[in-house]
Short mmCIF file of C-alpha atoms in Angstrom, two decimals:
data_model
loop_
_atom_site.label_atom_id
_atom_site.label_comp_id
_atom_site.label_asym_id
_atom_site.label_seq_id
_atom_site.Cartn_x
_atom_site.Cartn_y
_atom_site.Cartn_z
CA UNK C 1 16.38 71.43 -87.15
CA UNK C 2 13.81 72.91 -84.34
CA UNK C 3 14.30 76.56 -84.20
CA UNK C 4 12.42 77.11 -81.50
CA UNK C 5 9.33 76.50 -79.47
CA UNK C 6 6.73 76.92 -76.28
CA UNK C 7 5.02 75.08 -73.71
CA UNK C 8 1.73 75.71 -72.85
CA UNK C 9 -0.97 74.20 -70.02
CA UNK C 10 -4.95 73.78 -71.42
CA UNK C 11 -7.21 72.33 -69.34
CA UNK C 12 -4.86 71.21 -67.53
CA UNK C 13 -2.89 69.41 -69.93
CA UNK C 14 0.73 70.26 -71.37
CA UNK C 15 1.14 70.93 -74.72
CA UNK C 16 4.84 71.78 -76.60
CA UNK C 17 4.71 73.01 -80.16
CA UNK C 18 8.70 73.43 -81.84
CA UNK C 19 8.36 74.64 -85.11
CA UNK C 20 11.75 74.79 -87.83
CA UNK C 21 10.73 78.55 -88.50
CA UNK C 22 10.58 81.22 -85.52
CA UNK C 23 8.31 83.19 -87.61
CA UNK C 24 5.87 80.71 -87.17
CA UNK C 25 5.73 80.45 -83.58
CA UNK C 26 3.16 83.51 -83.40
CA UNK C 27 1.31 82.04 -86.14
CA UNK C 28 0.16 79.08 -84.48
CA UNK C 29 -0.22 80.32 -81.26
CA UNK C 30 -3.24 81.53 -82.62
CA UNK C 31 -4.50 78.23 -82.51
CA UNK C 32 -4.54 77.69 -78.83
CA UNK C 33 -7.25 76.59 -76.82
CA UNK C 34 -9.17 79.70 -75.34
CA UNK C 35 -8.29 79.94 -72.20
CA UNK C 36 -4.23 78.30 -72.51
CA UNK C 37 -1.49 79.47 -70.32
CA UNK C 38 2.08 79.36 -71.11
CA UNK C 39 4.14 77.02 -69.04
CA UNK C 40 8.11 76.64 -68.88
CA UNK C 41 7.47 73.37 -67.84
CA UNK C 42 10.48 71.10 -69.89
CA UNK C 43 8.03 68.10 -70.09
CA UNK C 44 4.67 67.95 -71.58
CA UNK C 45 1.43 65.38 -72.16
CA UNK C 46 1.76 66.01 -75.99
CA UNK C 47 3.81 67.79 -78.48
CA UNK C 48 3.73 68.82 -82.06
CA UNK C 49 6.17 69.63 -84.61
CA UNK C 50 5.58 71.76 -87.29
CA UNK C 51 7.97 71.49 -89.92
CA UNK C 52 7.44 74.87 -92.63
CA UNK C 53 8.34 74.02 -96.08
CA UNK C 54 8.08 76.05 -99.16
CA UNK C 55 10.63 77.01 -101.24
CA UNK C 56 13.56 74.98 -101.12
CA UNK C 57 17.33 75.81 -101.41
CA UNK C 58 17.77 74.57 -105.23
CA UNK C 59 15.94 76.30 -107.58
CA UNK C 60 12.24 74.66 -108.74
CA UNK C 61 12.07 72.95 -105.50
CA UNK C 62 9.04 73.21 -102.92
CA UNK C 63 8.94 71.49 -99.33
CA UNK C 64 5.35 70.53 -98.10
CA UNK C 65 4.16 71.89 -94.87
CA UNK C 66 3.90 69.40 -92.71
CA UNK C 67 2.50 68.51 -88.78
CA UNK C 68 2.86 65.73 -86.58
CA UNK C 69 1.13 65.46 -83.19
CA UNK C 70 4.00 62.89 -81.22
CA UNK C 71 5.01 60.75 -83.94
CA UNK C 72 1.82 60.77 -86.07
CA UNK C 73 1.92 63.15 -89.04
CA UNK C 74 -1.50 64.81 -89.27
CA UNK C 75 -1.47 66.99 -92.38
CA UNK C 76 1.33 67.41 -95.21
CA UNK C 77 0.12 69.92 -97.48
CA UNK C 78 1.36 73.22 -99.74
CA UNK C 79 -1.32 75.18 -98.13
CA UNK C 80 -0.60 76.53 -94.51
CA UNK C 81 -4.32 77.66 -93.17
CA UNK C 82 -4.60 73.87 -93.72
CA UNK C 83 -1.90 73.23 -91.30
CA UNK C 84 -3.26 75.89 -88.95
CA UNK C 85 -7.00 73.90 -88.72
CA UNK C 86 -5.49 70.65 -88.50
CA UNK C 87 -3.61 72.31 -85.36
CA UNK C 88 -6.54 74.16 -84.50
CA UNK C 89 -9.03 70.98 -84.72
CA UNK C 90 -6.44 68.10 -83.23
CA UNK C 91 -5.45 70.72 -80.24
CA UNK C 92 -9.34 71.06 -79.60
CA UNK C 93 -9.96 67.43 -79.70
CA UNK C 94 -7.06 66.92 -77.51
CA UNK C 95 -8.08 69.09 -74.71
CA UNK C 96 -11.75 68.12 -75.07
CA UNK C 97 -10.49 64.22 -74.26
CA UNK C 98 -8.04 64.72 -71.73
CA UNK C 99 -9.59 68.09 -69.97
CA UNK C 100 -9.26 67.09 -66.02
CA UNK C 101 -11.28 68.69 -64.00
CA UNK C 102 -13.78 69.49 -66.68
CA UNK C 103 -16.31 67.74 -69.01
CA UNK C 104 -16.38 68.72 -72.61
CA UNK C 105 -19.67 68.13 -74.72
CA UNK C 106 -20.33 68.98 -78.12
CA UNK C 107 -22.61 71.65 -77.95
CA UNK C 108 -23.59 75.24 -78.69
CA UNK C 109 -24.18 77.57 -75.33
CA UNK C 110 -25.12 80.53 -75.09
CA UNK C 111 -26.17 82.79 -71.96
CA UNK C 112 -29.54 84.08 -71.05
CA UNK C 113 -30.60 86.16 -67.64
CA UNK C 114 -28.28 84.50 -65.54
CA UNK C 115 -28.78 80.78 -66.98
CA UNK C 116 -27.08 79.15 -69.81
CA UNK C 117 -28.92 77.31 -72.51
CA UNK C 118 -27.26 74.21 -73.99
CA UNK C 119 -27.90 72.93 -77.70
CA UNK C 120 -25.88 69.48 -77.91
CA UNK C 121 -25.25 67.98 -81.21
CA UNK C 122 -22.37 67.03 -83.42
CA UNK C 123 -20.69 68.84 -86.56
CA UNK C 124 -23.56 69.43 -89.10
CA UNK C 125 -26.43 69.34 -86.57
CA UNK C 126 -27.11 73.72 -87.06
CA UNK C 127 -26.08 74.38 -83.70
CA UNK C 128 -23.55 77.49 -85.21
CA UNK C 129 -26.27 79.13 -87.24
CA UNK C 130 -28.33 78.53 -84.04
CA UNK C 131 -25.95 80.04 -81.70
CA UNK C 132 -25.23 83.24 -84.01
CA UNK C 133 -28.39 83.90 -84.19
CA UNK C 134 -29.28 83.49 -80.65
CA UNK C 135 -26.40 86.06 -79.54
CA UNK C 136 -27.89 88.03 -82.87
CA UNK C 137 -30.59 88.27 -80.53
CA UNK C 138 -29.17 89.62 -77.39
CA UNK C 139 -27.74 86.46 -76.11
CA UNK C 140 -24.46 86.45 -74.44
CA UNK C 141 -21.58 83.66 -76.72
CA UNK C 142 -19.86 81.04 -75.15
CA UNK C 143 -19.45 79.03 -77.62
CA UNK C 144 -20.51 77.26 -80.92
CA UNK C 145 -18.23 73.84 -80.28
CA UNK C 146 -18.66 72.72 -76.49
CA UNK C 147 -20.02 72.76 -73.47
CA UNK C 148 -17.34 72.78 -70.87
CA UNK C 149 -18.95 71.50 -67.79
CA UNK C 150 -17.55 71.59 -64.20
CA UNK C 151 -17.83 69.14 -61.03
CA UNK C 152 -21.24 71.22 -60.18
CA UNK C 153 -22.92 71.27 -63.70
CA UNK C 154 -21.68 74.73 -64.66
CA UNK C 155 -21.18 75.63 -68.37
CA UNK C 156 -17.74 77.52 -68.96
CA UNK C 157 -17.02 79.84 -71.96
CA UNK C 158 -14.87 78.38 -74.88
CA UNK C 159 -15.35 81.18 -76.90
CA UNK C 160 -13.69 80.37 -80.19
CA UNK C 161 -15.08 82.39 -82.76
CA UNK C 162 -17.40 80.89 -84.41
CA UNK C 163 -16.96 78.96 -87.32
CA UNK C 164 -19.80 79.54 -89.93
CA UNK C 165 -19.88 76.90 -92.72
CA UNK C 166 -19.83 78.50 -96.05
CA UNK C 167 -20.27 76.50 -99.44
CA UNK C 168 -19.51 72.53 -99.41
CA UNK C 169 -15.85 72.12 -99.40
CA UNK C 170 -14.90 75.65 -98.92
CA UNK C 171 -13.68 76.65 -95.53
CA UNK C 172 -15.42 77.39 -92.85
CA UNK C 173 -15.33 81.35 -92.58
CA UNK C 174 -14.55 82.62 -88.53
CA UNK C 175 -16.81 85.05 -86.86
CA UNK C 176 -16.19 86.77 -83.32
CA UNK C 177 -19.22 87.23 -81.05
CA UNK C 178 -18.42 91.19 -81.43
CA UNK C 179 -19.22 90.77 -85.15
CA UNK C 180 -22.73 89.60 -84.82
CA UNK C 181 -23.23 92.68 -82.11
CA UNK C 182 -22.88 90.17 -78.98
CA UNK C 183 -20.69 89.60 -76.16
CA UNK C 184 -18.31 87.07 -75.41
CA UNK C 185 -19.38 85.80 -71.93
CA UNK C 186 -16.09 85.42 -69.05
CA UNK C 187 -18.22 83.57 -66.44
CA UNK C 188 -19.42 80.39 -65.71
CA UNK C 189 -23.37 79.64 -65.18
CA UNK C 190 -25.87 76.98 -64.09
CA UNK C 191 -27.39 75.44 -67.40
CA UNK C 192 -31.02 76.57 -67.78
CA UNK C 193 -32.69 75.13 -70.83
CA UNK C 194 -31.44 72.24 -73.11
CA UNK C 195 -32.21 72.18 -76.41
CA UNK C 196 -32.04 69.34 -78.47
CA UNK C 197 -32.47 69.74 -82.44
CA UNK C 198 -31.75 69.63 -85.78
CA UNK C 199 -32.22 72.35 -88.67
CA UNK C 200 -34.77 70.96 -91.22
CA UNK C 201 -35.65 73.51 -93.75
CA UNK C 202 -39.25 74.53 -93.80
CA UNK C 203 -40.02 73.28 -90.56
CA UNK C 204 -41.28 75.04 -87.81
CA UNK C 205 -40.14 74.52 -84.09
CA UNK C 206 -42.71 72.57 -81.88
CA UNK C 207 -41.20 71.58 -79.14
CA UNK C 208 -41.59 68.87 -76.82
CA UNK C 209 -40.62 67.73 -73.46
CA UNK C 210 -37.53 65.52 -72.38
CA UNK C 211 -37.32 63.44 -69.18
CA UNK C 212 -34.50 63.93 -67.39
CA UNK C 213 -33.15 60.51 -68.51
CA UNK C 214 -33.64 61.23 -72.35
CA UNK C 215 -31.74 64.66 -71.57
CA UNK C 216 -29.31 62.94 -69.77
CA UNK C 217 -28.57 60.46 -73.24
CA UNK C 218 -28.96 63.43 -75.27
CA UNK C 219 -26.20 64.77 -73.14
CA UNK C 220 -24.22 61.45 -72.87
CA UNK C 221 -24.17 60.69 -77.25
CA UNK C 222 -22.47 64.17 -77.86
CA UNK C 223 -19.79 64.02 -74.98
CA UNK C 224 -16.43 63.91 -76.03
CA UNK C 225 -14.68 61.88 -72.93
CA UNK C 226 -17.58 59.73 -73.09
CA UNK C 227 -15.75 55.86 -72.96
CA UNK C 228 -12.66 57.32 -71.65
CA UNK C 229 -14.03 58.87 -68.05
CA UNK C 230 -17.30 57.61 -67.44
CA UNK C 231 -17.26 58.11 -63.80
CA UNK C 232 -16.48 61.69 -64.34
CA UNK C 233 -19.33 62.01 -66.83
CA UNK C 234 -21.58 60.22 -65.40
CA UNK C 235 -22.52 62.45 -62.65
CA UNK C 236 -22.07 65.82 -64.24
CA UNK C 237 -24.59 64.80 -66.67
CA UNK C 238 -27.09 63.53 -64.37
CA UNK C 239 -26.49 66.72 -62.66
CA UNK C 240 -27.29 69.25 -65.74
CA UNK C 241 -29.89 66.17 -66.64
CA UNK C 242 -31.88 66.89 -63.34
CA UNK C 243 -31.30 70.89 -62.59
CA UNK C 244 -32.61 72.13 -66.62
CA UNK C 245 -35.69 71.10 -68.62
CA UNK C 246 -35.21 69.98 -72.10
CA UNK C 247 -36.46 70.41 -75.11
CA UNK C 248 -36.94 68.91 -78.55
CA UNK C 249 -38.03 69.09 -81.97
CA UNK C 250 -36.81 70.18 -85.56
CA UNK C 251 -36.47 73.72 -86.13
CA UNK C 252 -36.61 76.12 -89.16
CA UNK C 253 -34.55 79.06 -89.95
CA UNK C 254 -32.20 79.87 -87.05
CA UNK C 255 -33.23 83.45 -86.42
CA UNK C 256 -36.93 82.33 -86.85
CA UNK C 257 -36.56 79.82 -84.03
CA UNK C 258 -33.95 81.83 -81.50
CA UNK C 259 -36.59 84.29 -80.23
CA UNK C 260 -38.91 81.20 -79.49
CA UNK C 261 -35.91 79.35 -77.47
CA UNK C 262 -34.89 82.62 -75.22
CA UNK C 263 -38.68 83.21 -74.55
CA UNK C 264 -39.37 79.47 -73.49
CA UNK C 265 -35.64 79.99 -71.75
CA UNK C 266 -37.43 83.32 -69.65
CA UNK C 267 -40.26 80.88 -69.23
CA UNK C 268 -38.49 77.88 -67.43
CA UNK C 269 -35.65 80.13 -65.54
CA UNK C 270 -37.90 79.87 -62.49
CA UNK C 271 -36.44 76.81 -60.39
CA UNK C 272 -37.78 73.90 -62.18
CA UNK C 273 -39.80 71.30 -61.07
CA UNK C 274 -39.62 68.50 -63.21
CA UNK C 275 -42.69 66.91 -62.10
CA UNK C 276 -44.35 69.95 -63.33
CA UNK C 277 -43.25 69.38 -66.97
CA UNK C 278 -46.36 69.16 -69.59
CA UNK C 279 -45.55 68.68 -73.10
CA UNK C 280 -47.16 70.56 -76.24
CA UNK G 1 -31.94 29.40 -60.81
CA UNK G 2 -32.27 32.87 -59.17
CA UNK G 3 -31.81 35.92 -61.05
CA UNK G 4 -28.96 38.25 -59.56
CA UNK G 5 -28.15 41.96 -60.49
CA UNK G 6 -24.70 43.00 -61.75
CA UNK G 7 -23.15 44.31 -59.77
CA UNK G 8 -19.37 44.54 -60.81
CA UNK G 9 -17.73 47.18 -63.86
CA UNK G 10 -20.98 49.57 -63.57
CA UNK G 11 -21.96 52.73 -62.26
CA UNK G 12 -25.40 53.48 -61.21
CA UNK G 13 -27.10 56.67 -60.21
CA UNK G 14 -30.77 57.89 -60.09
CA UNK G 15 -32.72 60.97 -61.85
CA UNK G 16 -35.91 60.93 -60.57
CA UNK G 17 -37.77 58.31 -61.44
CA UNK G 18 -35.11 56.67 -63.48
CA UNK G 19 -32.44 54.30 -63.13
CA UNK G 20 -28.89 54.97 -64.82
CA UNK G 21 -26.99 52.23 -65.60
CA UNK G 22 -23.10 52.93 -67.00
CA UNK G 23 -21.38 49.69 -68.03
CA UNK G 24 -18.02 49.92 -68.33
CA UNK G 25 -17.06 47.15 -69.76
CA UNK G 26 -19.08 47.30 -72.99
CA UNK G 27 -19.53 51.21 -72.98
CA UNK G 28 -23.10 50.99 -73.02
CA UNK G 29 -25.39 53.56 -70.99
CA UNK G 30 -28.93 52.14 -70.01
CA UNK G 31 -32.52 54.36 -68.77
CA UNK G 32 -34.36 51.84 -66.35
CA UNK G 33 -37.48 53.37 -65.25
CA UNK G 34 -39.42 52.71 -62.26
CA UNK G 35 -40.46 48.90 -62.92
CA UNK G 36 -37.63 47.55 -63.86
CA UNK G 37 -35.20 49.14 -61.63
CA UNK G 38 -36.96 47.75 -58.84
CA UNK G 39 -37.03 44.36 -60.29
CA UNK G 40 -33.64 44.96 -60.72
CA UNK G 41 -32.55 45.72 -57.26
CA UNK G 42 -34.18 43.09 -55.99
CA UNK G 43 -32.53 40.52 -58.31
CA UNK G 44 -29.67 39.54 -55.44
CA UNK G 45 -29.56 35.67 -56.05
CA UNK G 46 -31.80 34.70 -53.52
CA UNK G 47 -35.55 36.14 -54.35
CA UNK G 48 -36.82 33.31 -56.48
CA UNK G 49 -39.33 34.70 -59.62
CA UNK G 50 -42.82 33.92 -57.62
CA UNK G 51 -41.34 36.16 -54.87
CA UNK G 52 -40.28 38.64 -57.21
CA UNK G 53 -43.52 38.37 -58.96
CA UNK G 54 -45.53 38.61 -55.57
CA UNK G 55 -43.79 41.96 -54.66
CA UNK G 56 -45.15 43.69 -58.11
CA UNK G 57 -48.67 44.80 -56.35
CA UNK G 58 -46.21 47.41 -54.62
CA UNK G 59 -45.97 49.21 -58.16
CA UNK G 60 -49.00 48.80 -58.90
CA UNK G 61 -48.91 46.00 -61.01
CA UNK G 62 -50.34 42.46 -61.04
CA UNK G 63 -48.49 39.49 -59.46
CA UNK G 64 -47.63 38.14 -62.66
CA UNK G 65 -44.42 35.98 -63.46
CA UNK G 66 -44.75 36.32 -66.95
CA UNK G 67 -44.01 40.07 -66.54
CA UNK G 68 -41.30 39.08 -64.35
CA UNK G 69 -39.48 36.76 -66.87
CA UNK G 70 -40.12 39.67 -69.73
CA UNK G 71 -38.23 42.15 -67.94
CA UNK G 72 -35.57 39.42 -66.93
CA UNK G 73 -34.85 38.76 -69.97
CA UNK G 74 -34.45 42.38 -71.15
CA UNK G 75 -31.99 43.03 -68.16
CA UNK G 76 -30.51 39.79 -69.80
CA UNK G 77 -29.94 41.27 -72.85
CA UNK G 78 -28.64 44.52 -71.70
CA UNK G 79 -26.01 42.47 -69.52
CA UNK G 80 -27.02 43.71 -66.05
CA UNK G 81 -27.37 39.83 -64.75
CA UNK G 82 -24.60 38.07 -63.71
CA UNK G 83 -25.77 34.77 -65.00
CA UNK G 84 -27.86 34.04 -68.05
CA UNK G 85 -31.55 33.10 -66.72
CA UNK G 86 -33.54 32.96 -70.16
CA UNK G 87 -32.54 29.05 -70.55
CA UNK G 88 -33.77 28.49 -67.41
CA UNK G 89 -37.10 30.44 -67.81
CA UNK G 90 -38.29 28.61 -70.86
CA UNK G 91 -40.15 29.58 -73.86
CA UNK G 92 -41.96 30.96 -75.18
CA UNK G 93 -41.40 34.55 -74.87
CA UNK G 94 -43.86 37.20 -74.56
CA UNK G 95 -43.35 40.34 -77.03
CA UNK G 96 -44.21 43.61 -75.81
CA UNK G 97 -47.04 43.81 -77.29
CA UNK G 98 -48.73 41.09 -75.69
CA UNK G 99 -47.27 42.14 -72.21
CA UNK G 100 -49.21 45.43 -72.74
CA UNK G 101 -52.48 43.95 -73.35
CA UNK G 102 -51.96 41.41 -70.45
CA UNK G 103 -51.53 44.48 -68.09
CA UNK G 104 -54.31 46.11 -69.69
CA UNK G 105 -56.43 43.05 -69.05
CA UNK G 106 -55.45 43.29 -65.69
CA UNK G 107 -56.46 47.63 -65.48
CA UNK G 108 -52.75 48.73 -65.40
CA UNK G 109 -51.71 51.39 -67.07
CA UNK G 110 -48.73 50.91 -70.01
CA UNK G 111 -46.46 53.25 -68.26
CA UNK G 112 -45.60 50.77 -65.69
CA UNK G 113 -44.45 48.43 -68.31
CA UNK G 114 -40.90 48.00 -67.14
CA UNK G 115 -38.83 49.77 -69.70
CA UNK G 116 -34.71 49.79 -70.78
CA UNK G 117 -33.45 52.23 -73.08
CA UNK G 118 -30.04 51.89 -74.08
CA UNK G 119 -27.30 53.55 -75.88
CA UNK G 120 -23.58 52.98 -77.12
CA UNK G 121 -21.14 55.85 -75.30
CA UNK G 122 -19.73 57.31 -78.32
CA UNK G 123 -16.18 57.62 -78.88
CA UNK G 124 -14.27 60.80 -79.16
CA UNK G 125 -14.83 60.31 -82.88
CA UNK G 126 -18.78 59.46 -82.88
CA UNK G 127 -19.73 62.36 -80.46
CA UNK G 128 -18.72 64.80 -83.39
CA UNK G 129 -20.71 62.06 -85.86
CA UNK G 130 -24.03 63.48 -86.95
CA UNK G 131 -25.49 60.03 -86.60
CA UNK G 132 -26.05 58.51 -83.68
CA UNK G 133 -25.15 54.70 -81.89
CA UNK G 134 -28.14 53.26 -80.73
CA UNK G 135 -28.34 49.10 -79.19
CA UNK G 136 -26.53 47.18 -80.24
CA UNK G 137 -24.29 49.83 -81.52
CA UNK G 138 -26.10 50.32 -84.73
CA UNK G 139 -25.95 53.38 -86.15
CA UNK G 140 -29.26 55.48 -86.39
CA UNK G 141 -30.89 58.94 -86.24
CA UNK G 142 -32.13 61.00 -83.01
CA UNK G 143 -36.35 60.79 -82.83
CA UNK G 144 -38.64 63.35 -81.57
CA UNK G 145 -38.12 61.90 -78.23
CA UNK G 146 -34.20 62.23 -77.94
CA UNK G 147 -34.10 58.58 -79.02
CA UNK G 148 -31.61 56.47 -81.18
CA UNK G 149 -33.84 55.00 -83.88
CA UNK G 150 -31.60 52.27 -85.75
CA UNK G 151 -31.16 51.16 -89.38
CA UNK G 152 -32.50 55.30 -91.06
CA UNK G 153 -29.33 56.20 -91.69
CA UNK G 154 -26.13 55.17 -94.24
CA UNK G 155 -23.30 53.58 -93.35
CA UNK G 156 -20.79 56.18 -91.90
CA UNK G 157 -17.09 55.69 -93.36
CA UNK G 158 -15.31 56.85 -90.74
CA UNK G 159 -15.91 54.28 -88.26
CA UNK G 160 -15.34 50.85 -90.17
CA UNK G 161 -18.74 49.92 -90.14
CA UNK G 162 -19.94 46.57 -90.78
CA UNK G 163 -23.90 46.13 -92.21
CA UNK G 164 -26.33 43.84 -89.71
CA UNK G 165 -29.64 42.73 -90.49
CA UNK G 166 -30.52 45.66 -88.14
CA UNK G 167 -28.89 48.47 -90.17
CA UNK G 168 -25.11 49.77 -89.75
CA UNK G 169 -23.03 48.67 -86.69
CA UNK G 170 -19.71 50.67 -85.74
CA UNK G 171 -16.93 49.15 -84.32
#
């Protein structure tokens, strides 16, 4: 019944997809983790099957579309792009679990003179419309979803478009960085601000001071691998916790507040001191 | 009974002036700051509570037992003793709030009021949750100050919550 399929390797994990239609295949490659390699390895950490319906042999007939990850069926539906996010969303949440040799947080990043600054919070916090408009503003995109931290506290690009919300219930509408007039970023940096907040309409952004231990929670509620490698978590956190200053506070309008966070971003780019910190 | 520091199924590491305090066995990340990390450290089964009360003036603070036994039992409650102590400490307790006037009494500033924030570690699920898990894993909402405030927000459906007195726990 498979008609074909590939291996790839994500963060270091192995992933097969085998779909029942070959014309498929290039489809949901689209859905790969930025970043994914194709492997021939014959055994992998986790495959799907994605079994293509739609019209059927007898006449009146229709097949769902449907997707299993192992043996769990994640979606059965008459709609493919629905397939395609469920693929898109289980393979992210996959890697973002199992990543070895990397930390995954939820959280926007984008890059500023040489420093990254990190806005953690989960789906519905603003930290897309925050993020487009920061790169809007001359910063460079690395992503809207998560933070992918290394051993040393570095932020690495998952540049995924971005994925704009749009009315309740209606998809979510995909942006690249090169549509908003920024750049993608290819390079890891050290994480220079944190920014920790959540869109309020009407508000204005007055931010305060973090310590270094209410960054390092801030950091700790929004990562992914949380429970299931503390000791790796642990002390990357502490080690973006201690090396950026953080910030919080509701904000406004996204573009109203971006210029604000890249100027206190040039602000605190010198090496920072945290015994210096004052709040306002 | 002497009060001793747990010391088995956590990880510990220091940011600045702060204690971290990773329990793996109930998922549960804790902020000690300055006071009651070093109470804690010196918890190791043999320093009795006038001893650990006498070594206070080191912080800064008075040699008072009462402040001892307050900050025992919140290392009690957030599980970093090996053996329960409050039964042995006796009633009644002191609140907070009358701990900060006693060390205002004695001319110490509230800051040195030992102190232990906690949080649930979310799951996979719960990281992506606009909510957050506060003690006690009850579900709250982030504060100005980056903190978990419980019982503000609904029930969340997607993490079989059941309702406490003290707003909506996930499991």
């Amino acid at each position: 019944v498979w008609a074909t399929g590939i291996a790839f390797s994500s963060y270091g994990i192995r992933i097969g997809i085998r779909v029942n239609a070959p014309e498929a295949l290039a489809t949901v490659q689209r859905c790969f983790p930025p970043g994914s390699k194709s492997t021939a390895a014959p055994v992998v950490d986790r495959l799907y099957s994605l079994r293509v319906g739609g019209t059927g042999a007898r006449r009146g007939v229709r097949h769902f579309h449907q997707l299993y990850a192992d043996a769990t069926r994640l979606v059965r539906t008459m709609q493919f792009d629905e397939i395609l996010t469920a693929l898109e969303d289980h393979l992210d949440s996959v890697v973002a679990t199992e990543a070895r040799g990397r930390l995954f947080v939820h959280a926007g990043v984008v890059g500023w003179h040489g420093h990254a600054i990190l806005i953690p919070g989960a789906s519905g916090s603003g930290k897309t419309s925050l993020v487009a408009a920061l790169v809007q503003a001359g910063a460079s995109y690395y992503s809207d979803e998560y933070a992918v931290l290394d051993a040393r506290g570095r932020v690495h690009p998952f540049p995924r478009p971005l994925s704009i919300r749009t009315e309740l219930g209606e998809p979510s509408r995909r942006i690249r960085a090169d549509d908003l007039g920024g750049v993608a970023a290819t390079t890891p940096l050290s994480v220079g601000l944190i920014v920790v907040t959540q869109h309020r309409p009407g508000a204005s952004w007055r931010p305060r001071s973090l310590s270094p231990g209410q960054a390092f929670f801030a950091l700790l509620r929004n990562t992914v691998a949380a429970r299931a490698q503390p000791d790796k978590a642990v002390p990357v956190l502490r080690q973006v916790a201690s090396q950026a200053p953080a910030l919080t506070g509701r904000r406004g309008e996204a573009a109203a507040t971006a210029g604000q966070v890249l100027l206190r971003a040039e602000e605190m780019s010198a090496p920072f001191d945290h015994n210096r910190r004052s709040c306002q | 009974v002497n009060p001793n520091a747990r010391q088995d199924d956590i990880l510990t590491d220091q940011l600045l002036d702060e204690t971290l305090v990773y329990d793996l066995q109930r998922h549960k990340a804790h902020r000690l700051n300055k006071t009651a990390a070093a109470i804690w450290r010196r918890c190791d089964g043999q320093t009795t509570i006038a001893e650990l009360a006498a070594s206070l003036p080191k912080l800064g603070l008075p040699a008072d037992t009462e402040l001892v036994k307050y900050t025992l039992t919140r290392l009690e409650q957030a599980h970093l003793l090996q053996e329960r102590i409050t039964p042995a400490l006796g009633g009644p307790w002191i609140s907070r709030r009358v701990m900060l006037r006693r060390l205002a009494q004695a001319g110490t500033v509230a800051v040195l009021l030992p102190v232990i924030t906690s949080i649930t570690a979310p799951t996979p699920a719960m990281a992506a949750s606009p909510s957050c898990i506060g003690e006690h894993g009850i579900v709250g909402t982030i504060n100005g100050e980056g903190d978990c405030v419980p019982g503000k927000t609904p029930c969340c459906n997607s993490f079989k919550p059941t309702v406490t007195s003290g707003g909506c726990k996930c499991e």
